[in-house]
Short mmCIF file of C-alpha atoms and ligand atoms in Angstrom, two decimals:
data_model
loop_
_atom_site.label_atom_id
_atom_site.label_comp_id
_atom_site.label_asym_id
_atom_site.label_seq_id
_atom_site.Cartn_x
_atom_site.Cartn_y
_atom_site.Cartn_z
CA MET A 1 5.88 22.96 9.90
CA THR A 2 8.52 23.79 7.36
CA HIS A 3 7.26 24.92 3.95
CA ASP A 4 9.85 22.83 2.09
CA TYR A 5 7.56 19.82 1.68
CA ALA A 6 9.97 17.77 -0.44
CA ALA A 7 12.96 18.29 1.86
CA SER A 8 11.01 17.42 5.01
CA TYR A 9 8.88 14.62 3.51
CA GLU A 10 10.96 11.67 4.64
CA ARG A 11 11.30 13.02 8.18
CA ASN A 12 7.59 13.81 8.49
CA PHE A 13 6.08 10.77 6.82
CA GLY A 14 8.84 8.19 6.32
CA PHE A 15 8.14 6.36 9.57
CA PHE A 16 4.62 5.46 8.44
CA LYS A 17 6.05 3.13 5.82
CA ASP A 18 8.71 0.51 5.24
CA TYR A 19 9.38 1.25 1.57
CA SER A 20 11.80 -1.64 1.00
CA ARG A 21 9.25 -4.15 2.23
CA GLU A 22 6.50 -2.47 0.23
CA ALA A 23 8.62 -2.73 -2.91
CA VAL A 24 8.99 -6.46 -2.27
CA PHE A 25 5.19 -6.61 -1.98
CA LEU A 26 4.77 -4.70 -5.26
CA ASP A 27 7.21 -7.03 -7.00
CA HIS A 28 5.15 -9.97 -5.72
CA VAL A 29 1.94 -8.34 -6.99
CA PHE A 30 3.42 -7.75 -10.45
CA LYS A 31 4.61 -11.35 -10.68
CA THR A 32 1.39 -12.86 -9.31
CA PHE A 33 -1.28 -10.79 -11.06
CA GLY A 34 0.56 -9.42 -14.10
CA THR A 35 2.32 -10.89 -17.07
CA ASP A 36 5.78 -9.74 -18.13
CA VAL A 37 5.69 -6.55 -16.08
CA GLU A 38 8.75 -4.49 -17.00
CA ARG A 39 7.75 -0.83 -17.37
CA VAL A 40 6.41 0.69 -14.17
CA ILE A 41 5.37 4.28 -13.44
CA ASP A 42 4.81 5.71 -9.97
CA ILE A 43 2.31 8.59 -10.05
CA ALA A 44 2.67 11.11 -7.21
CA CYS A 45 5.98 9.43 -6.50
CA GLY A 46 7.15 11.77 -3.73
CA PRO A 47 10.90 11.37 -3.14
CA GLY A 48 10.81 8.12 -5.12
CA SER A 49 11.01 5.68 -2.24
CA HIS A 50 8.99 2.93 -3.98
CA ILE A 51 10.13 3.45 -7.55
CA VAL A 52 13.86 3.57 -6.78
CA GLU A 53 13.56 0.23 -4.95
CA LEU A 54 11.71 -1.21 -7.95
CA ALA A 55 14.36 0.13 -10.34
CA ARG A 56 16.98 -1.59 -8.20
CA MET A 57 15.05 -4.84 -8.71
CA GLY A 58 15.38 -4.41 -12.46
CA TYR A 59 12.10 -2.75 -13.47
CA ARG A 60 12.20 -0.02 -16.12
CA ALA A 61 11.10 2.81 -13.90
CA ALA A 62 9.36 6.12 -14.51
CA ALA A 63 7.97 8.59 -12.03
CA ALA A 64 5.53 11.50 -12.07
CA ASP A 65 4.73 14.19 -9.51
CA ILE A 66 3.47 17.76 -9.56
CA ASP A 67 6.49 18.92 -7.57
CA PRO A 68 9.80 19.21 -9.46
CA ALA A 69 11.62 19.12 -6.10
CA MET A 70 10.16 15.64 -5.47
CA LEU A 71 11.29 14.51 -8.92
CA ALA A 72 14.77 15.90 -8.26
CA ARG A 73 14.91 13.87 -5.04
CA THR A 74 13.77 10.79 -6.95
CA GLN A 75 16.51 11.30 -9.52
CA GLY A 76 19.05 11.93 -6.76
CA ALA A 77 18.08 8.72 -4.95
CA ALA A 78 18.33 6.76 -8.23
CA ALA A 79 21.73 8.31 -8.98
CA GLU A 80 23.03 7.07 -5.62
CA HIS A 81 22.58 3.59 -7.06
CA GLY A 82 24.03 4.52 -10.45
CA MET A 83 20.60 4.50 -12.10
CA THR A 84 18.41 7.00 -13.90
CA ILE A 85 14.63 7.23 -13.75
CA ASP A 86 12.45 9.00 -16.33
CA THR A 87 10.62 11.73 -14.50
CA HIS A 88 7.59 13.75 -15.57
CA VAL A 89 5.92 16.77 -14.03
CA ALA A 90 2.22 15.87 -14.03
CA ASP A 91 -0.88 17.13 -12.24
CA MET A 92 -3.31 14.40 -11.21
CA ARG A 93 -6.16 16.96 -11.32
CA ASN A 94 -5.70 17.33 -15.06
CA PHE A 95 -3.90 14.13 -15.83
CA ARG A 96 -2.30 13.94 -19.26
CA LEU A 97 0.74 11.77 -19.64
CA SER A 98 1.76 9.75 -22.64
CA GLY A 99 3.55 6.44 -22.60
CA ARG A 100 2.81 2.75 -22.37
CA PHE A 101 3.33 0.93 -19.11
CA ASP A 102 2.82 -2.56 -17.73
CA ALA A 103 2.00 -1.23 -14.28
CA ALA A 104 1.20 2.04 -12.53
CA LEU A 105 1.28 2.96 -8.85
CA ASN A 106 -0.51 5.57 -6.79
CA MET A 107 0.53 5.03 -3.19
CA PHE A 108 0.06 6.47 0.28
CA TYR A 109 -3.45 7.90 -0.25
CA SER A 110 -2.22 10.45 -2.82
CA PHE A 111 -5.47 9.97 -4.70
CA GLN A 112 -7.48 11.15 -1.69
CA ASN A 113 -5.03 13.94 -0.86
CA VAL A 114 -5.31 15.49 -4.29
CA LEU A 115 -8.58 14.71 -6.07
CA PHE A 116 -11.70 16.19 -4.50
CA ALA A 117 -14.00 16.67 -7.51
CA PRO A 118 -15.68 13.58 -9.03
CA GLN A 119 -14.79 14.67 -12.58
CA GLN A 120 -11.13 14.91 -11.62
CA GLN A 121 -11.27 11.47 -10.05
CA ILE A 122 -12.78 9.93 -13.19
CA GLY A 123 -10.32 11.81 -15.41
CA PHE A 124 -7.43 10.49 -13.33
CA PHE A 125 -8.58 6.88 -13.44
CA GLN A 126 -9.19 7.11 -17.17
CA GLY A 127 -5.80 8.78 -17.66
CA VAL A 128 -4.06 5.99 -15.76
CA ALA A 129 -5.94 3.34 -17.75
CA ALA A 130 -4.83 5.05 -20.98
CA LEU A 131 -1.20 4.63 -19.90
CA LEU A 132 -1.58 0.89 -19.37
CA ARG A 133 -1.43 -1.80 -22.02
CA PRO A 134 -4.29 -4.34 -21.89
CA GLY A 135 -3.63 -6.61 -18.91
CA GLY A 136 -1.56 -3.86 -17.26
CA LEU A 137 -1.92 -3.34 -13.51
CA PHE A 138 -2.79 -0.31 -11.41
CA VAL A 139 -1.95 -0.57 -7.70
CA ILE A 140 -3.63 2.09 -5.57
CA GLU A 141 -3.51 2.55 -1.81
CA LEU A 142 -6.46 4.27 -0.21
CA LEU A 143 -8.43 4.74 2.98
CA PRO A 144 -11.98 3.47 2.50
CA GLU A 145 -14.27 5.69 4.51
CA GLU A 146 -16.34 2.77 5.84
CA ASN A 147 -13.28 1.21 7.49
CA ASN A 148 -11.71 4.50 8.47
CA LEU A 149 -14.77 5.82 10.29
CA ARG A 150 -15.23 2.62 12.24
CA LEU A 151 -11.58 2.06 13.19
CA TYR A 152 -10.62 5.69 13.73
CA PRO A 153 -13.64 7.72 14.84
CA PRO A 154 -13.30 11.41 14.04
CA GLY A 155 -11.86 13.60 16.73
CA GLU A 156 -10.09 10.81 18.55
CA SER A 157 -6.33 10.45 18.47
CA PHE A 158 -5.73 7.35 16.49
CA VAL A 159 -2.05 6.86 15.83
CA THR A 160 0.96 7.79 17.88
CA HIS A 161 4.52 7.29 16.69
CA ARG A 162 7.60 7.93 18.74
CA ALA A 163 11.11 8.05 17.38
CA VAL A 164 14.53 9.04 18.62
CA GLU A 165 16.20 11.24 16.02
CA GLU A 166 19.87 11.37 15.07
CA ASP A 167 20.56 14.37 17.30
CA GLY A 168 18.98 12.60 20.29
CA SER A 169 15.66 14.47 20.10
CA THR A 170 12.50 12.50 20.77
CA LEU A 171 9.77 13.02 18.19
CA THR A 172 6.19 12.09 18.99
CA VAL A 173 3.60 12.25 16.23
CA THR A 174 -0.10 11.98 16.93
CA SER A 175 -2.77 12.05 14.27
CA THR A 176 -6.44 12.84 14.66
CA SER A 177 -9.14 13.00 12.02
CA ARG A 178 -11.64 15.83 11.74
CA ILE A 179 -14.68 15.67 9.48
CA VAL A 180 -15.00 18.87 7.45
CA ASP A 181 -18.08 18.05 5.38
CA GLU A 182 -19.71 15.21 3.45
CA THR A 183 -16.80 14.90 1.06
CA ARG A 184 -13.73 15.89 3.03
CA LYS A 185 -11.94 15.29 6.28
CA ASP A 186 -8.65 16.55 7.60
CA ILE A 187 -6.01 14.45 9.25
CA VAL A 188 -4.24 16.63 11.75
CA PHE A 189 -0.68 15.56 12.52
CA LEU A 190 0.85 16.94 15.67
CA TYR A 191 4.65 16.80 15.78
CA GLU A 192 6.08 17.32 19.24
CA THR A 193 9.83 17.18 19.67
CA VAL A 194 11.80 17.23 22.90
CA LEU A 195 15.27 18.49 21.93
CA PRO A 196 18.46 17.27 23.62
CA ASP A 197 18.68 20.54 25.62
CA GLY A 198 15.21 19.88 27.06
CA SER A 199 13.44 22.52 24.99
CA PHE A 200 10.23 21.65 23.21
CA GLU A 201 8.97 22.18 19.65
CA HIS A 202 5.37 21.84 18.56
CA GLU A 203 4.25 21.80 14.94
CA GLU A 204 0.99 20.96 13.20
CA LEU A 205 0.46 19.63 9.69
CA ILE A 206 -2.99 19.21 8.17
CA SER A 207 -3.53 16.68 5.42
CA PRO A 208 -6.88 17.04 3.62
CA ILE A 209 -8.45 13.73 2.64
CA ARG A 210 -11.30 13.13 0.20
CA ARG A 211 -13.75 10.76 1.86
CA VAL A 212 -14.08 7.85 -0.56
CA TYR A 213 -16.60 5.06 0.02
CA LEU A 214 -16.06 1.65 -1.52
CA PRO A 215 -19.03 1.85 -3.94
CA GLN A 216 -17.62 5.15 -5.26
CA PHE A 217 -14.24 3.52 -5.75
CA GLU A 218 -15.85 0.59 -7.58
CA ALA A 219 -17.74 3.01 -9.85
CA LEU A 220 -14.49 4.80 -10.70
CA CYS A 221 -12.83 1.52 -11.63
CA ALA A 222 -15.77 0.62 -13.86
CA ALA A 223 -15.73 4.04 -15.56
CA ALA A 224 -12.08 3.53 -16.46
CA GLY A 225 -12.35 -0.11 -17.54
CA LEU A 226 -10.29 -1.32 -14.60
CA VAL A 227 -11.19 -4.61 -12.92
CA GLN A 228 -10.17 -5.37 -9.36
CA VAL A 229 -8.14 -8.58 -9.28
CA ALA A 230 -6.93 -8.45 -5.66
CA ALA A 231 -7.50 -6.46 -2.49
CA PHE A 232 -5.03 -6.31 0.40
CA GLY A 233 -5.43 -4.68 3.79
CA ALA A 234 -1.79 -3.58 3.88
CA CYS A 235 1.20 -3.52 1.55
CA ASP A 236 1.65 -7.14 2.52
CA SER A 237 0.61 -10.13 0.42
CA ASP A 238 -0.29 -12.08 3.58
CA VAL A 239 -2.89 -9.50 4.66
CA PRO A 240 -6.19 -9.68 2.77
CA PHE A 241 -8.56 -6.72 2.80
CA THR A 242 -11.40 -7.19 5.32
CA ASP A 243 -13.93 -5.00 7.15
CA ASP A 244 -11.28 -4.54 9.85
CA SER A 245 -8.52 -3.35 7.53
CA ALA A 246 -7.19 0.13 8.10
CA LYS A 247 -6.54 0.62 4.39
CA LEU A 248 -7.20 -0.89 0.98
CA VAL A 249 -4.39 -1.72 -1.40
CA ALA A 250 -6.28 -2.58 -4.57
CA VAL A 251 -4.78 -4.30 -7.59
CA LEU A 252 -6.70 -3.32 -10.72
CA GLU A 253 -6.24 -4.73 -14.20
CA LYS A 254 -6.94 -2.94 -17.44
CA ALA A 255 -9.55 -5.02 -19.23
C1 SAM B 1 1.37 11.53 0.32
S1 SAM B 1 2.65 11.91 -0.85
C2 SAM B 1 2.94 10.28 -1.52
C3 SAM B 1 4.33 10.10 -2.05
C4 SAM B 1 4.75 8.67 -2.38
N1 SAM B 1 3.86 8.07 -3.35
C5 SAM B 1 4.86 7.80 -1.14
O1 SAM B 1 4.27 6.73 -1.12
O2 SAM B 1 5.59 8.19 -0.22
C6 SAM B 1 1.75 12.77 -2.07
C7 SAM B 1 2.56 13.22 -3.28
O3 SAM B 1 1.62 13.79 -4.20
C8 SAM B 1 2.23 14.90 -4.83
N2 SAM B 1 1.14 15.74 -5.35
C9 SAM B 1 0.42 16.67 -4.67
N3 SAM B 1 -0.50 17.22 -5.48
C10 SAM B 1 -0.35 16.62 -6.70
C11 SAM B 1 -1.01 16.75 -7.95
N4 SAM B 1 -2.03 17.60 -8.11
N5 SAM B 1 -0.61 15.98 -8.98
C12 SAM B 1 0.42 15.10 -8.83
N6 SAM B 1 1.09 14.92 -7.67
C13 SAM B 1 0.70 15.68 -6.61
C14 SAM B 1 3.06 15.53 -3.77
O4 SAM B 1 4.07 16.36 -4.33
C15 SAM B 1 3.60 14.30 -3.06
O5 SAM B 1 4.82 13.90 -3.62
#
């Protein structure tokens, strides 16, 4: 797998998400559960796929990521629409940002990709809460371990995507989870491409995931003074969170 994570991000992960639709969902969440949401920050924004869509809808957008290359891509995507987005280099493991926002986002399991130590998790939740005004919303997307273990048992291939690329190659991505220890598992992505000339490429990408159980998540919310006001099973307002949901998209409100 290429080492330029930012440049290859959309190709490697973009097909897991429909960012335009998810932005419509986020807009709905802000209007339904928030009041006068204007200032929104996306933490671990990646190439800015959510926050640029939200800026296009009229939100005052800011974005944070540890990787300046991701922030540059976010700014570039905003510039394509004649907009600018405030960007901040920030490390979720030692989260210190200033500002006052009506809503914050942490999407696509970034929380579980990055924060492995309980103290870092608490520090992050408290840091996000400190950025929000009272009544502000925090939307976080995560993989609850209870659901994940039941729906996708470790060691079994659980998702396969196939896509025809612009050059006519066929890309097949298969992901498998592997338990490492009590606190961590790895999701192993296998990228297999059949090129137009018939040759074959095979790459592997490992994404470490902190195993987070729902009671742990609830304790984190409580420690940061965040109250769950809604729980969805997808970035879709018609899909409530249930025992059979593959993910949790939680809407938290600062008390
Ligand atoms: C799975 S991507 C999610 C990107 C985006 N939110 C999305 O939905 O596509 C994880 C992002 O976290 C960023 N990241 C990794 N470690 C980080 C850290 N310690 N602090 C802040 N961001 C980090 C990466 O640069 C990457 O952009």
